[in-house]
Short mmCIF file of C-alpha atoms in Angstrom, two decimals:
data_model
loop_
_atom_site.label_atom_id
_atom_site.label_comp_id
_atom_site.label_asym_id
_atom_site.label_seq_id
_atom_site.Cartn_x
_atom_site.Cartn_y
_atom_site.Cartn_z
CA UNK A 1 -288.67 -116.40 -190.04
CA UNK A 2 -289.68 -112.66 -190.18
CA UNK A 3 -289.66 -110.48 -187.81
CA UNK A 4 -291.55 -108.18 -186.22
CA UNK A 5 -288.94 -105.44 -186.17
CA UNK A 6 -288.70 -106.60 -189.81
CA UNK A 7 -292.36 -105.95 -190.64
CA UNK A 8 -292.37 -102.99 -189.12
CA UNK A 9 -289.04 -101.59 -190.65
CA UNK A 10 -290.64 -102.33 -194.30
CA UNK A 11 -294.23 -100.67 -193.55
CA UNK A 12 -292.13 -97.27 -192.42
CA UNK A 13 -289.92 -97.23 -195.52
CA UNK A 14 -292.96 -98.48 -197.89
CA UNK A 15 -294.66 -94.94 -195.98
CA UNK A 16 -291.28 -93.13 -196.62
CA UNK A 17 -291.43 -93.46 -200.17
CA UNK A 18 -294.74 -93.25 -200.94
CA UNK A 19 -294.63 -89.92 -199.07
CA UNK A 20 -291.44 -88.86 -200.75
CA UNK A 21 -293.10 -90.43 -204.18
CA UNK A 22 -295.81 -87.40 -203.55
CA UNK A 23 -293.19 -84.48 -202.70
CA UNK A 24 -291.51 -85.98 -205.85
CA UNK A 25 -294.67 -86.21 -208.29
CA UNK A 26 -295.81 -82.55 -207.09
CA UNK A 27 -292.68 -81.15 -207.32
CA UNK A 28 -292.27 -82.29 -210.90
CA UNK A 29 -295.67 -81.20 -211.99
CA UNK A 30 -294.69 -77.89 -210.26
CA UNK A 31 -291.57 -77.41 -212.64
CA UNK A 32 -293.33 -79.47 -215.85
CA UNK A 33 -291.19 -78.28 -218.48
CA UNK A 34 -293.32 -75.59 -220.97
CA UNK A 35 -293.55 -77.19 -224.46
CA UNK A 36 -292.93 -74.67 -226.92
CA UNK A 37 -295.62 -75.13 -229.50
CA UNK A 38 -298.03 -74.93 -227.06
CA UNK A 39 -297.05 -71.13 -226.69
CA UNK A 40 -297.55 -70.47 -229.98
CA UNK A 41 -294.54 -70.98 -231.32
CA UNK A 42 -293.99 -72.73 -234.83
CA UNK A 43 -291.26 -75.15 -235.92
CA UNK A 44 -290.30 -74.21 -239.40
CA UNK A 45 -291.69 -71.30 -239.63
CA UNK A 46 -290.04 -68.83 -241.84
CA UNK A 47 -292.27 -65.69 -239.96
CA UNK A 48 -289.95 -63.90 -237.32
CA UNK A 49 -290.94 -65.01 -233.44
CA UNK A 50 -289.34 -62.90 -231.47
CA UNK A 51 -292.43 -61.33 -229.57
CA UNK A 52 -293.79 -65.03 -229.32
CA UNK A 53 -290.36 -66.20 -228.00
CA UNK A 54 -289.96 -63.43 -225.72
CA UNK A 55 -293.42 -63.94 -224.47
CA UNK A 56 -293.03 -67.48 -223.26
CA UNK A 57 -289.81 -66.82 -221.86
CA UNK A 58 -291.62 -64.55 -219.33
CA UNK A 59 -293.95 -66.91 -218.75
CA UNK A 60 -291.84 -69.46 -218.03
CA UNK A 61 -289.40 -67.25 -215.77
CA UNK A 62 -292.25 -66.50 -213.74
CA UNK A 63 -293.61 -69.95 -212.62
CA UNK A 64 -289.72 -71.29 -212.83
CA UNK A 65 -290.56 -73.60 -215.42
CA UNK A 66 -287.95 -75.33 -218.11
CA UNK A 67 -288.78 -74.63 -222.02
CA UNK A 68 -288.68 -77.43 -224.26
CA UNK A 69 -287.92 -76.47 -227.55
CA UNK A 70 -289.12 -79.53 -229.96
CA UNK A 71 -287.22 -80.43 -233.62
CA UNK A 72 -286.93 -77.29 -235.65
CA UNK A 73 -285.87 -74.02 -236.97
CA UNK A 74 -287.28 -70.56 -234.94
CA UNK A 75 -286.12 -67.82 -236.33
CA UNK A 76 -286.03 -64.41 -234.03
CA UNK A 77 -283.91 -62.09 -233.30
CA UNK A 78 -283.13 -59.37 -229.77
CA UNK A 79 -284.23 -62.23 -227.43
CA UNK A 80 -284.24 -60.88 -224.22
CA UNK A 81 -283.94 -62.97 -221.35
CA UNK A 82 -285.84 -62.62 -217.66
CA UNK A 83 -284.46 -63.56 -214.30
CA UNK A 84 -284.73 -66.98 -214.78
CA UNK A 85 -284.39 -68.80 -218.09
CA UNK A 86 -284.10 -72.62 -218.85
CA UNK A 87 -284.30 -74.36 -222.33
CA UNK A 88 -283.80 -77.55 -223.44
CA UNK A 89 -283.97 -78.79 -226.64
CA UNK A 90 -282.95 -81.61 -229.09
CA UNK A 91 -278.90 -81.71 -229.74
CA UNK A 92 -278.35 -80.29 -233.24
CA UNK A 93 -282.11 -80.40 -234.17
CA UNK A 94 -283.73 -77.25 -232.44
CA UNK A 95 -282.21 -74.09 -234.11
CA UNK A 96 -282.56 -70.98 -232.94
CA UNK A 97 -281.99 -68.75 -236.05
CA UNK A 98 -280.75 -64.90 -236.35
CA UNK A 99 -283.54 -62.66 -238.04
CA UNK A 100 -280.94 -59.95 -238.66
CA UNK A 101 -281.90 -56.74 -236.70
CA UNK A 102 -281.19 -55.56 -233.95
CA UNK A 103 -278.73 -57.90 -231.58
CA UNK A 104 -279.60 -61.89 -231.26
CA UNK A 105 -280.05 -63.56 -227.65
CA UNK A 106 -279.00 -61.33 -224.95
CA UNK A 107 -279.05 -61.60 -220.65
CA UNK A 108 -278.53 -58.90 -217.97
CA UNK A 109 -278.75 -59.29 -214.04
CA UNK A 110 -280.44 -62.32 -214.70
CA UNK A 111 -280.29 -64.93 -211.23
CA UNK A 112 -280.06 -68.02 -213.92
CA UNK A 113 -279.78 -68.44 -217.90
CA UNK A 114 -279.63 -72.32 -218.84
CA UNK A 115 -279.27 -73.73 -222.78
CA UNK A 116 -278.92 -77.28 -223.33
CA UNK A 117 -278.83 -78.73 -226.43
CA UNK A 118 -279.60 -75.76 -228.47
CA UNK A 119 -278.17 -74.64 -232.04
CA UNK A 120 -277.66 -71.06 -232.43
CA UNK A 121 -277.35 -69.71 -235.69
CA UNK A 122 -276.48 -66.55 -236.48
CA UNK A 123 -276.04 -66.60 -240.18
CA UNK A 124 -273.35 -64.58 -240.56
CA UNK A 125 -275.79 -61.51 -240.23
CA UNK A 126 -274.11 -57.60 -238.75
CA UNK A 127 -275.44 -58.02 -235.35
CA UNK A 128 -275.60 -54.29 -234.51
CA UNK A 129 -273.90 -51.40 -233.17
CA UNK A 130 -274.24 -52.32 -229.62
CA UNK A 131 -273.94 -56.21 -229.78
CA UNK A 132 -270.58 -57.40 -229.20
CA UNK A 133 -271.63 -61.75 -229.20
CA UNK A 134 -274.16 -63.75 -230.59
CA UNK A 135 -275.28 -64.57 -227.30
CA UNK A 136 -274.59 -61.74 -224.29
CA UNK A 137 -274.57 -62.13 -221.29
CA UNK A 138 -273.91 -59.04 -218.73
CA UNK A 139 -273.98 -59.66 -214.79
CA UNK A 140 -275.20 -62.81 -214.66
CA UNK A 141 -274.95 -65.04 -211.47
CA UNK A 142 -275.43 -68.10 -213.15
CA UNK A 143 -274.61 -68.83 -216.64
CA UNK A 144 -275.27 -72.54 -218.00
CA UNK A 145 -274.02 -73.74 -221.76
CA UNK A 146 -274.49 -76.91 -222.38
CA UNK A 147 -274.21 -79.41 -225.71
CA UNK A 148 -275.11 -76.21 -227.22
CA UNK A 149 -273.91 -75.48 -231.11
CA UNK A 150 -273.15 -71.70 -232.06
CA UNK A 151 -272.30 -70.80 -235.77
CA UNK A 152 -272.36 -67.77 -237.85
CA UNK A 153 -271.45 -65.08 -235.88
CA UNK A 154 -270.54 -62.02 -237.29
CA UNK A 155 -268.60 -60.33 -234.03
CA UNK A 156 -267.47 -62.74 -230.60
CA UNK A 157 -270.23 -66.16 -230.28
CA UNK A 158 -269.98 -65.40 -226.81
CA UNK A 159 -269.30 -62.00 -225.40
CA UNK A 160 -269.72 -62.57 -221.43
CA UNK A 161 -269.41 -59.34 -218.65
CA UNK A 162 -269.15 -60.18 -215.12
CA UNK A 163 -270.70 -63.30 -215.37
CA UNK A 164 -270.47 -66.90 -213.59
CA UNK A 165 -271.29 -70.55 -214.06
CA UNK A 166 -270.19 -72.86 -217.07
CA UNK A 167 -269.83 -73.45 -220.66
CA UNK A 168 -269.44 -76.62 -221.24
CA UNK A 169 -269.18 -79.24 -224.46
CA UNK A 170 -269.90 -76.85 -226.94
CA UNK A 171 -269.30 -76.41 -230.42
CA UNK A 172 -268.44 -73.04 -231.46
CA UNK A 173 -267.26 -72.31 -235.40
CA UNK A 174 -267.51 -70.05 -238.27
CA UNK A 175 -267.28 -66.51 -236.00
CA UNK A 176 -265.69 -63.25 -237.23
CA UNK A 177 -263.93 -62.49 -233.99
CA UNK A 178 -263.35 -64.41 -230.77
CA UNK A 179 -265.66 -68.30 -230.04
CA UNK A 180 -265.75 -67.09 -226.37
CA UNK A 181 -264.90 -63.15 -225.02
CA UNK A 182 -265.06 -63.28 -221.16
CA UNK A 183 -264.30 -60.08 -218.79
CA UNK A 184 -264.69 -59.69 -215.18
CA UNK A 185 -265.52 -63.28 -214.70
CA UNK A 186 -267.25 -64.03 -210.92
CA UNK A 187 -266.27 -68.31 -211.11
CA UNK A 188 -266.77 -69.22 -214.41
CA UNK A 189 -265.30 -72.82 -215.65
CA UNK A 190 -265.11 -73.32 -219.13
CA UNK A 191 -264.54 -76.65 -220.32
CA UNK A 192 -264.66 -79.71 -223.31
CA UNK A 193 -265.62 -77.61 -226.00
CA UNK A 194 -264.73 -77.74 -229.44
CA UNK A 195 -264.02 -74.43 -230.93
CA UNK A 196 -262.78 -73.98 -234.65
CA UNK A 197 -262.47 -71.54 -237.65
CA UNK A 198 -262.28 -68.24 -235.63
CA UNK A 199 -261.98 -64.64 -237.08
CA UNK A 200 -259.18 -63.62 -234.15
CA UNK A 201 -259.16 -65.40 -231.12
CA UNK A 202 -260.60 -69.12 -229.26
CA UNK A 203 -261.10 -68.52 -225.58
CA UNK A 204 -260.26 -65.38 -224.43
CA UNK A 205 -260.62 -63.94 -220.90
CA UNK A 206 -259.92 -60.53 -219.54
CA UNK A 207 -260.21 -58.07 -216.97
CA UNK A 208 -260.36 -54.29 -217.32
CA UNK A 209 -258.77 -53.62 -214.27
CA UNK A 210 -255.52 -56.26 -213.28
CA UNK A 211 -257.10 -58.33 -210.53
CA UNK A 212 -258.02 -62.24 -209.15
CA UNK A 213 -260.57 -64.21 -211.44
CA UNK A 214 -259.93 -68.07 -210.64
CA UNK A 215 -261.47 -68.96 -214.35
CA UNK A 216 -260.82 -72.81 -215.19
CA UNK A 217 -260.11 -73.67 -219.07
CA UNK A 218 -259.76 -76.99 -219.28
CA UNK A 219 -260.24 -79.84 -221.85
CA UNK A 220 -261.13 -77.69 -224.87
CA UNK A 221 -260.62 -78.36 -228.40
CA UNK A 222 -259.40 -75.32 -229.95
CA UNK A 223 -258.61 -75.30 -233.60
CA UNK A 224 -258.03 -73.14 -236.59
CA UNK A 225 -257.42 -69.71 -235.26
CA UNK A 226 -256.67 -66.61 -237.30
CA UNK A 227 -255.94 -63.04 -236.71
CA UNK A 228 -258.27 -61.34 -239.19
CA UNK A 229 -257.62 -57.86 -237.64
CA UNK A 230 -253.64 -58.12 -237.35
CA UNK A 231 -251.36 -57.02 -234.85
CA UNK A 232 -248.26 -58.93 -233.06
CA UNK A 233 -250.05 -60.65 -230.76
CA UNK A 234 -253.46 -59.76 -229.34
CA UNK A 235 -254.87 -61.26 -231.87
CA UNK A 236 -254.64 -65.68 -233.61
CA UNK A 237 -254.54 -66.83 -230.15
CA UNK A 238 -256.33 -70.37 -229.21
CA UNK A 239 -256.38 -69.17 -225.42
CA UNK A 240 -255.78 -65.46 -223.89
CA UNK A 241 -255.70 -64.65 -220.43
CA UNK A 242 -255.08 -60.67 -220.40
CA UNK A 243 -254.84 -58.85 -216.79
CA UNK A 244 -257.05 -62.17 -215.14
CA UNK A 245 -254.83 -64.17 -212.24
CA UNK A 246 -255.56 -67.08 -210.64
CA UNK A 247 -256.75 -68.53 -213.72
CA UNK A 248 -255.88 -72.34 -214.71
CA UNK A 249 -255.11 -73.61 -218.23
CA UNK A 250 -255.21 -77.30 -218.24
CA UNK A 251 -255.36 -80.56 -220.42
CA UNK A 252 -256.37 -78.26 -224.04
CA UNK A 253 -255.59 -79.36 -227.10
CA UNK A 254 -254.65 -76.66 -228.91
CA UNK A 255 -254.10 -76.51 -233.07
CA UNK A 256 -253.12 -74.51 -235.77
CA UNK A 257 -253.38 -71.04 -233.96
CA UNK A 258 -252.43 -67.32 -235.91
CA UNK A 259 -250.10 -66.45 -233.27
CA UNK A 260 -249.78 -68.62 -229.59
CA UNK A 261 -251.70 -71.69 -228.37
CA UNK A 262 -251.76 -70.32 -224.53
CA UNK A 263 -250.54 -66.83 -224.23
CA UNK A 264 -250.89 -65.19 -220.64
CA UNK A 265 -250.41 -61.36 -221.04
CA UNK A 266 -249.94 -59.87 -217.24
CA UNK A 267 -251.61 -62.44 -216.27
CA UNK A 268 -250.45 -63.59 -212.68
CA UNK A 269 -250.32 -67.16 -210.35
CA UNK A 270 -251.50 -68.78 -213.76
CA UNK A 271 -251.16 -72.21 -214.37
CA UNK A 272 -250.38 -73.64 -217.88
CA UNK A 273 -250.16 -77.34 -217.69
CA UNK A 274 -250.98 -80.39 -219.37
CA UNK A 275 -251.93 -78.88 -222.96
CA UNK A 276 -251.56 -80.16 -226.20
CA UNK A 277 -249.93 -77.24 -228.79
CA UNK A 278 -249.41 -77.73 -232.23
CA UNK A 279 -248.53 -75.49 -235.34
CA UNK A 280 -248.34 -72.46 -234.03
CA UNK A 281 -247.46 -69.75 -235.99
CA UNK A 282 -245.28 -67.60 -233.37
CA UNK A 283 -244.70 -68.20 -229.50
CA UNK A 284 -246.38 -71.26 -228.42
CA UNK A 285 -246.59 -70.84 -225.05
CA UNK A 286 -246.41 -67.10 -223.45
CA UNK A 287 -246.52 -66.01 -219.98
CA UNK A 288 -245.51 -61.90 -220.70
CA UNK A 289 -245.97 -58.69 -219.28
CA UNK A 290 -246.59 -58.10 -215.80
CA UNK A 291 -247.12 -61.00 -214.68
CA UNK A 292 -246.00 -62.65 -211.45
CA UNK A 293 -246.15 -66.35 -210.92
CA UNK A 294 -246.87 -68.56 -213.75
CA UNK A 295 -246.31 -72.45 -214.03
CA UNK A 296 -246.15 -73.68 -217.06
CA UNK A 297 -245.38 -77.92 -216.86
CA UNK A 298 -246.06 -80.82 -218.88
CA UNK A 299 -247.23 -79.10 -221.65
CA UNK A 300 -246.10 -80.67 -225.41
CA UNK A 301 -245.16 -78.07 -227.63
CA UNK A 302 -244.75 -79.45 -231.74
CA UNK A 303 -244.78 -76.88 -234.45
CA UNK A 304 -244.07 -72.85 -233.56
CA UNK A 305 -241.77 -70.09 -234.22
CA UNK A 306 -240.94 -70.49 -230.33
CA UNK A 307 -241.81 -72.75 -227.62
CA UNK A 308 -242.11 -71.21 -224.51
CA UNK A 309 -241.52 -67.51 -223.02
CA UNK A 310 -241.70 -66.07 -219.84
CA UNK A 311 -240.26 -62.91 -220.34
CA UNK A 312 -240.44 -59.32 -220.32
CA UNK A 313 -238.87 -58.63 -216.85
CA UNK A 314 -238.68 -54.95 -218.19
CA UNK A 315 -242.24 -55.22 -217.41
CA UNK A 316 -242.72 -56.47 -214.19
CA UNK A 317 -242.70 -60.08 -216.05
CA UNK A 318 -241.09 -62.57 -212.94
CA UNK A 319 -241.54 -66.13 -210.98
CA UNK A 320 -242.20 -68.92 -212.77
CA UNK A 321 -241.45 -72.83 -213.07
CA UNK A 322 -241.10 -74.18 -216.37
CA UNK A 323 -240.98 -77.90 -215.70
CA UNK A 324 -241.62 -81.19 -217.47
CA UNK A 325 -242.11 -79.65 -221.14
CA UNK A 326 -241.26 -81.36 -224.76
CA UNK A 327 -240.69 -78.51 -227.05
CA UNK A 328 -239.83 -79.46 -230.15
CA UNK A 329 -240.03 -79.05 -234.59
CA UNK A 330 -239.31 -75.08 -234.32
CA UNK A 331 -238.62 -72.71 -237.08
CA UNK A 332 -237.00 -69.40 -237.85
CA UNK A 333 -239.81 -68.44 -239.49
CA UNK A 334 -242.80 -65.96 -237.81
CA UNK A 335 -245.65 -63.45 -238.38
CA UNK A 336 -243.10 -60.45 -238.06
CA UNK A 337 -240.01 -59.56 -238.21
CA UNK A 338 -238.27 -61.15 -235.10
CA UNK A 339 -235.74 -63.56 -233.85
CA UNK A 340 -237.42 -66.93 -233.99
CA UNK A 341 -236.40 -70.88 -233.66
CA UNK A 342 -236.12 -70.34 -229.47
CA UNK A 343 -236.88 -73.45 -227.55
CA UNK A 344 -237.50 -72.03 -223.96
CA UNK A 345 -236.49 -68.54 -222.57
CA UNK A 346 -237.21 -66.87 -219.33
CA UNK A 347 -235.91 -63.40 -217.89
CA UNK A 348 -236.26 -63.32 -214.36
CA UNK A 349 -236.75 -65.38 -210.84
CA UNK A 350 -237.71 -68.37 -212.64
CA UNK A 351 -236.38 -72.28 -212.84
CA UNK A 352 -236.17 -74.24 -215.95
CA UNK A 353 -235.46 -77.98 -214.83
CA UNK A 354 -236.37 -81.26 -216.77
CA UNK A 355 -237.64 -80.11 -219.78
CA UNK A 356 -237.19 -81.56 -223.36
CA UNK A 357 -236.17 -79.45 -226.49
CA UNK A 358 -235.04 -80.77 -229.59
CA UNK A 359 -234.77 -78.92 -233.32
CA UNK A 360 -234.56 -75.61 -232.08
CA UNK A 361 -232.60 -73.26 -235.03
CA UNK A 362 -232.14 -71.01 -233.24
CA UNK A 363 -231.12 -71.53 -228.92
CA UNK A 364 -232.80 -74.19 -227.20
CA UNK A 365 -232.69 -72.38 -224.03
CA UNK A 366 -232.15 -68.61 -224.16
CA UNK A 367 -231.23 -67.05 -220.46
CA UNK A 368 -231.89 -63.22 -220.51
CA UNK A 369 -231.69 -60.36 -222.98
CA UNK A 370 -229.55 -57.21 -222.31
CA UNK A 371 -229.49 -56.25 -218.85
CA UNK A 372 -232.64 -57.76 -218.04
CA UNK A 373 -231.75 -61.38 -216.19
CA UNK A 374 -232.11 -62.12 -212.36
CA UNK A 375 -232.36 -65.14 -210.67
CA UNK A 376 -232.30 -68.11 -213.00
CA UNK A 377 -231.50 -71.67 -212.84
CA UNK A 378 -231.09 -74.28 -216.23
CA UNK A 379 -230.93 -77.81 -214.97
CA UNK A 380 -231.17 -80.89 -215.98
CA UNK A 381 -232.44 -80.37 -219.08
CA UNK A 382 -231.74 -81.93 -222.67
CA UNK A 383 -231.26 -80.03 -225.64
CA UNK A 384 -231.00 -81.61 -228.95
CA UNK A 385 -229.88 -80.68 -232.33
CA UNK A 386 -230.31 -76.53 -231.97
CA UNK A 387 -228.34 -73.54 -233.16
CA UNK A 388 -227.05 -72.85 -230.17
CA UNK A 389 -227.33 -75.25 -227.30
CA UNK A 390 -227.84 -72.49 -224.60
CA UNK A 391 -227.85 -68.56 -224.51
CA UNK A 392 -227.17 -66.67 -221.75
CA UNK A 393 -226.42 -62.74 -221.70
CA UNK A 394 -223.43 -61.42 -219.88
CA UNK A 395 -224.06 -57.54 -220.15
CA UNK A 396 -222.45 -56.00 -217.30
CA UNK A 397 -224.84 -55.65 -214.26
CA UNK A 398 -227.15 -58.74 -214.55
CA UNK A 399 -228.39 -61.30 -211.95
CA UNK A 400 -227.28 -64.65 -211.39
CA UNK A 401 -228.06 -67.65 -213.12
CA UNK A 402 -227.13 -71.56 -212.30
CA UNK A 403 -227.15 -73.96 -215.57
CA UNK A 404 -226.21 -77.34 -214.14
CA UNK A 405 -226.24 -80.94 -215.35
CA UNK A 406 -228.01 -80.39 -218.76
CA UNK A 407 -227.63 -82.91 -221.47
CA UNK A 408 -226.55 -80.77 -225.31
CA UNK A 409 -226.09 -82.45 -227.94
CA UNK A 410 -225.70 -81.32 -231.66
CA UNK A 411 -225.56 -77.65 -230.94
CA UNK A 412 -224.01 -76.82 -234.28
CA UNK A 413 -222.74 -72.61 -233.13
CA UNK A 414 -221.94 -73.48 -229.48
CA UNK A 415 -223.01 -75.50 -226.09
CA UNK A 416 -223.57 -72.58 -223.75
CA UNK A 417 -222.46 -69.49 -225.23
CA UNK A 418 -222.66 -66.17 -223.80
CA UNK A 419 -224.14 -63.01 -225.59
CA UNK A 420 -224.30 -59.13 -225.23
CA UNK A 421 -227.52 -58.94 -226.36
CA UNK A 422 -226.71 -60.83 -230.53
CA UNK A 423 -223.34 -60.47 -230.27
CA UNK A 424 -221.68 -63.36 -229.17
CA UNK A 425 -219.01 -62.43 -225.86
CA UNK A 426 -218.09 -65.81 -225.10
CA UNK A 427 -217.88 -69.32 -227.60
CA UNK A 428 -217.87 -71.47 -224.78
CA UNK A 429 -218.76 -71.19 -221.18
CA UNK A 430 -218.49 -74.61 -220.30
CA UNK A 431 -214.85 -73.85 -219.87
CA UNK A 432 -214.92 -70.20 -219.29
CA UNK A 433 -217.96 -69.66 -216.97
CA UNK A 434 -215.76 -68.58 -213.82
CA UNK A 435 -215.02 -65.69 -215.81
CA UNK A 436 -218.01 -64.48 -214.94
CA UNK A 437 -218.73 -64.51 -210.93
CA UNK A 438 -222.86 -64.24 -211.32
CA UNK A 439 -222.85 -67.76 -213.23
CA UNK A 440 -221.98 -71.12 -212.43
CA UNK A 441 -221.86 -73.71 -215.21
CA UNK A 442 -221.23 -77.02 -213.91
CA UNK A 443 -221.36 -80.76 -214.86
CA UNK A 444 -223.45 -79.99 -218.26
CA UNK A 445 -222.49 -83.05 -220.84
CA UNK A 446 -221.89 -81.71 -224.46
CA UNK A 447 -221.69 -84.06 -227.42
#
């Protein structure tokens, strides 16, 4: 049997959404998405659009409508975007393509700037002398990339100033310099993209001035990454974080990089964890510099000069884990002239516990340099088949250091040997460690 209260329960919610139906059915003829070609602009045109493109973009900003850009190439160049800019197009089919004058698709103080599904071209063409990115993007609140594929550019494909929001599942290849320059961040996540073939750098993200940015990298393909303009370092890196804390570097899967796969250069509370580094050409992982606080955990390391670093304590460099690591496959071979084939070394206030190296020329675990140790502890690691099983420097004056119940096997010059700075003080300190009151070796197993 129905019910009244029944009845009258199904005639209000039959009311409820017809109403809301209405709010609905205005509201989406309110924000009706602003076809394109009904602006005036051509698909497959080879005539420059820019005014056209620039036009509707106004247009559109002003009523807060979405542009649908339909199948096909537009070529234009300076784009400049309003307040309030949304386009949507067809994944790999609508191409947005660089005339070659003056500076391609640029955005400043803008509230929003949204591209889906977009291709971005910029053909390899000198963007100017102002440019620094295919696409710009100064002092925007909200910044939305999305499915979006950028090619061809002849400086950064993203340069990005104070900006927020999130690039995400992109495919950036073929630029000259960096796939994605970011300073000054204000929130900005950037995540599952594929980048490849870059001039000098994947994802890098900065600050002028050493201070808190919070910017997530996570999930990113990064691939194929030279260093066209040289240098030891600040250039060949698949991910950069210079002078930015707070900043988290998770789950990449990093490939085939210049120089390092993650390097954090006084970059401080950063997190490195969960990434995915292969052939690199020096350091793999790097947290250097002034830096203070860095974990670094669960990351695999196959293929460097080194594994991981967390050094220069000259510099300010201190406090880090290193934790749950495989390094492994390193070589005495790098970019420079150096000491390479290091599994793992760290400087100052830092523990290194339950980590796995193995084929490390070199030391698998290298404790100091010089004066400059304070505060370590080794345990529980296992080192395989390296040079020397463990260095640790015994210059007169250093801090303390604990290496305890580590596994070394086939450490062909020595177990745990200790060093002023490459000369070698003492063969064997897993008999001879009292001899020195600031370290206790204990209970480490050496076949």
């Amino acid at each position: 049997m129905i019910s009244r209260r029944l009845v009258l329960a199904g005639l209000t919610g039959v009311a409820f959404n017809h109403g809301f139906q209405q709010v609905a059915q205005a509201a989406s003829t309110a924000s009706a998405p602003l076809n394109a070609v009904d602006y005036g602009l051509q698909p497959g045109s080879t005539q420059d659009q820019t005014a056209k493109f620039n036009a509707l973009l106004e247009s559109a900003s002003a009523k807060g409508n979405q542009v649908f850009l339909p199948v096909g190439t537009y070529i234009v160049s300076a784009i400049l975007c309003p307040s309030y800019v949304n386009i949507l197009g067809v994944t790999g089919q609508s191409r947005i393509v660089y005339a070659g004058t003056s500076g391609f698709v640029q955005a400043s103080d803008s509230k929003l700037i949204q591209f889906t599904g977009l291709v971005f071209d910029g053909n390899g063409k000198p963007l100017g002398d102002k440019a620094k990115g295919l696409i710009e993007a100064n002092n925007v609140s909200t910044l939305l990339i999305r499915d979006c594929t950028i090619v061809g550019s002849a400086q950064n494909g993203l340069s990005l100033f104070q900006s927020g929001g999130a690039i995400d599942g992109n495919r950036i290849s073929g630029v000259a310099d960096a796939a994605i320059f970011a300073a000054n961040s204000t929130g900005l996540a950037i995540t599952r993209n594929t980048i490849s073939d870059c001039g000098n750098g994947g994802i890098l993200v900065h600050r002028y001035d050493k201070g808190r940015d919070g910017t997530i990298i996570s999930g990113n393909r990064v691939q194929k990454i030279r260093a066209d303009s040289g240098g030891t370092g600040q250039n060949g890196n698949g991910i950069n974080v210079y002078k930015a804390d707070n900043v988290i570097v998770a789950d990449n899967v990093v490939s085939d990089c210049a120089f390092t796969a993650v390097r954090g250069n006084s970059a401080g509370n950063i997190q490195i964890t969960g990434n995915n580094c292969t052939a690199s050409g020096e350091t793999a992982i790097y947290s250097e510099f002034a830096f203070e606080g860095a974990i670094i955990a669960n990351n695999i390391v196959d293929g460097a000069a080194n594994g991981i670093s967390i050094v220069n304590f000259d510099d300010g460099g201190r406090l880090g884990t290193c934790t749950g690591n495989i390094v492994r496959n390193l070589s005495v071979r790098g970019p420079y002239a150096g000491t390479f084939g290091i599994g793992i070394s760290a400087e100052a206030d830092t523990t290194i516990t339950g980590n796995l190296v193995e084929g490390a020329p070199t030391y698998g675990l290298q404790l100091g340099w010089g004066p400059y140790m304070r505060n370590l502890v080794a345990s529980s690691n296992i080192i395989r088949n390296s040079g020397e099983g463990i260095y640790v420097t015994v210059v007169d004056g250093v801090g303390p250091a604990i290496i305890t119940d580590n596994i070394i096997q086939g450490a062909a010059k020595g177990a745990i040997v200790g060093h002023k700075w490459d000369e070698v003080a003492m063969k064997d300190l897993t008999q001879k460690g009292s001899a020195y009151p600031n370290l206790v070796v204990e209970r480490n197993i050496v076949s």
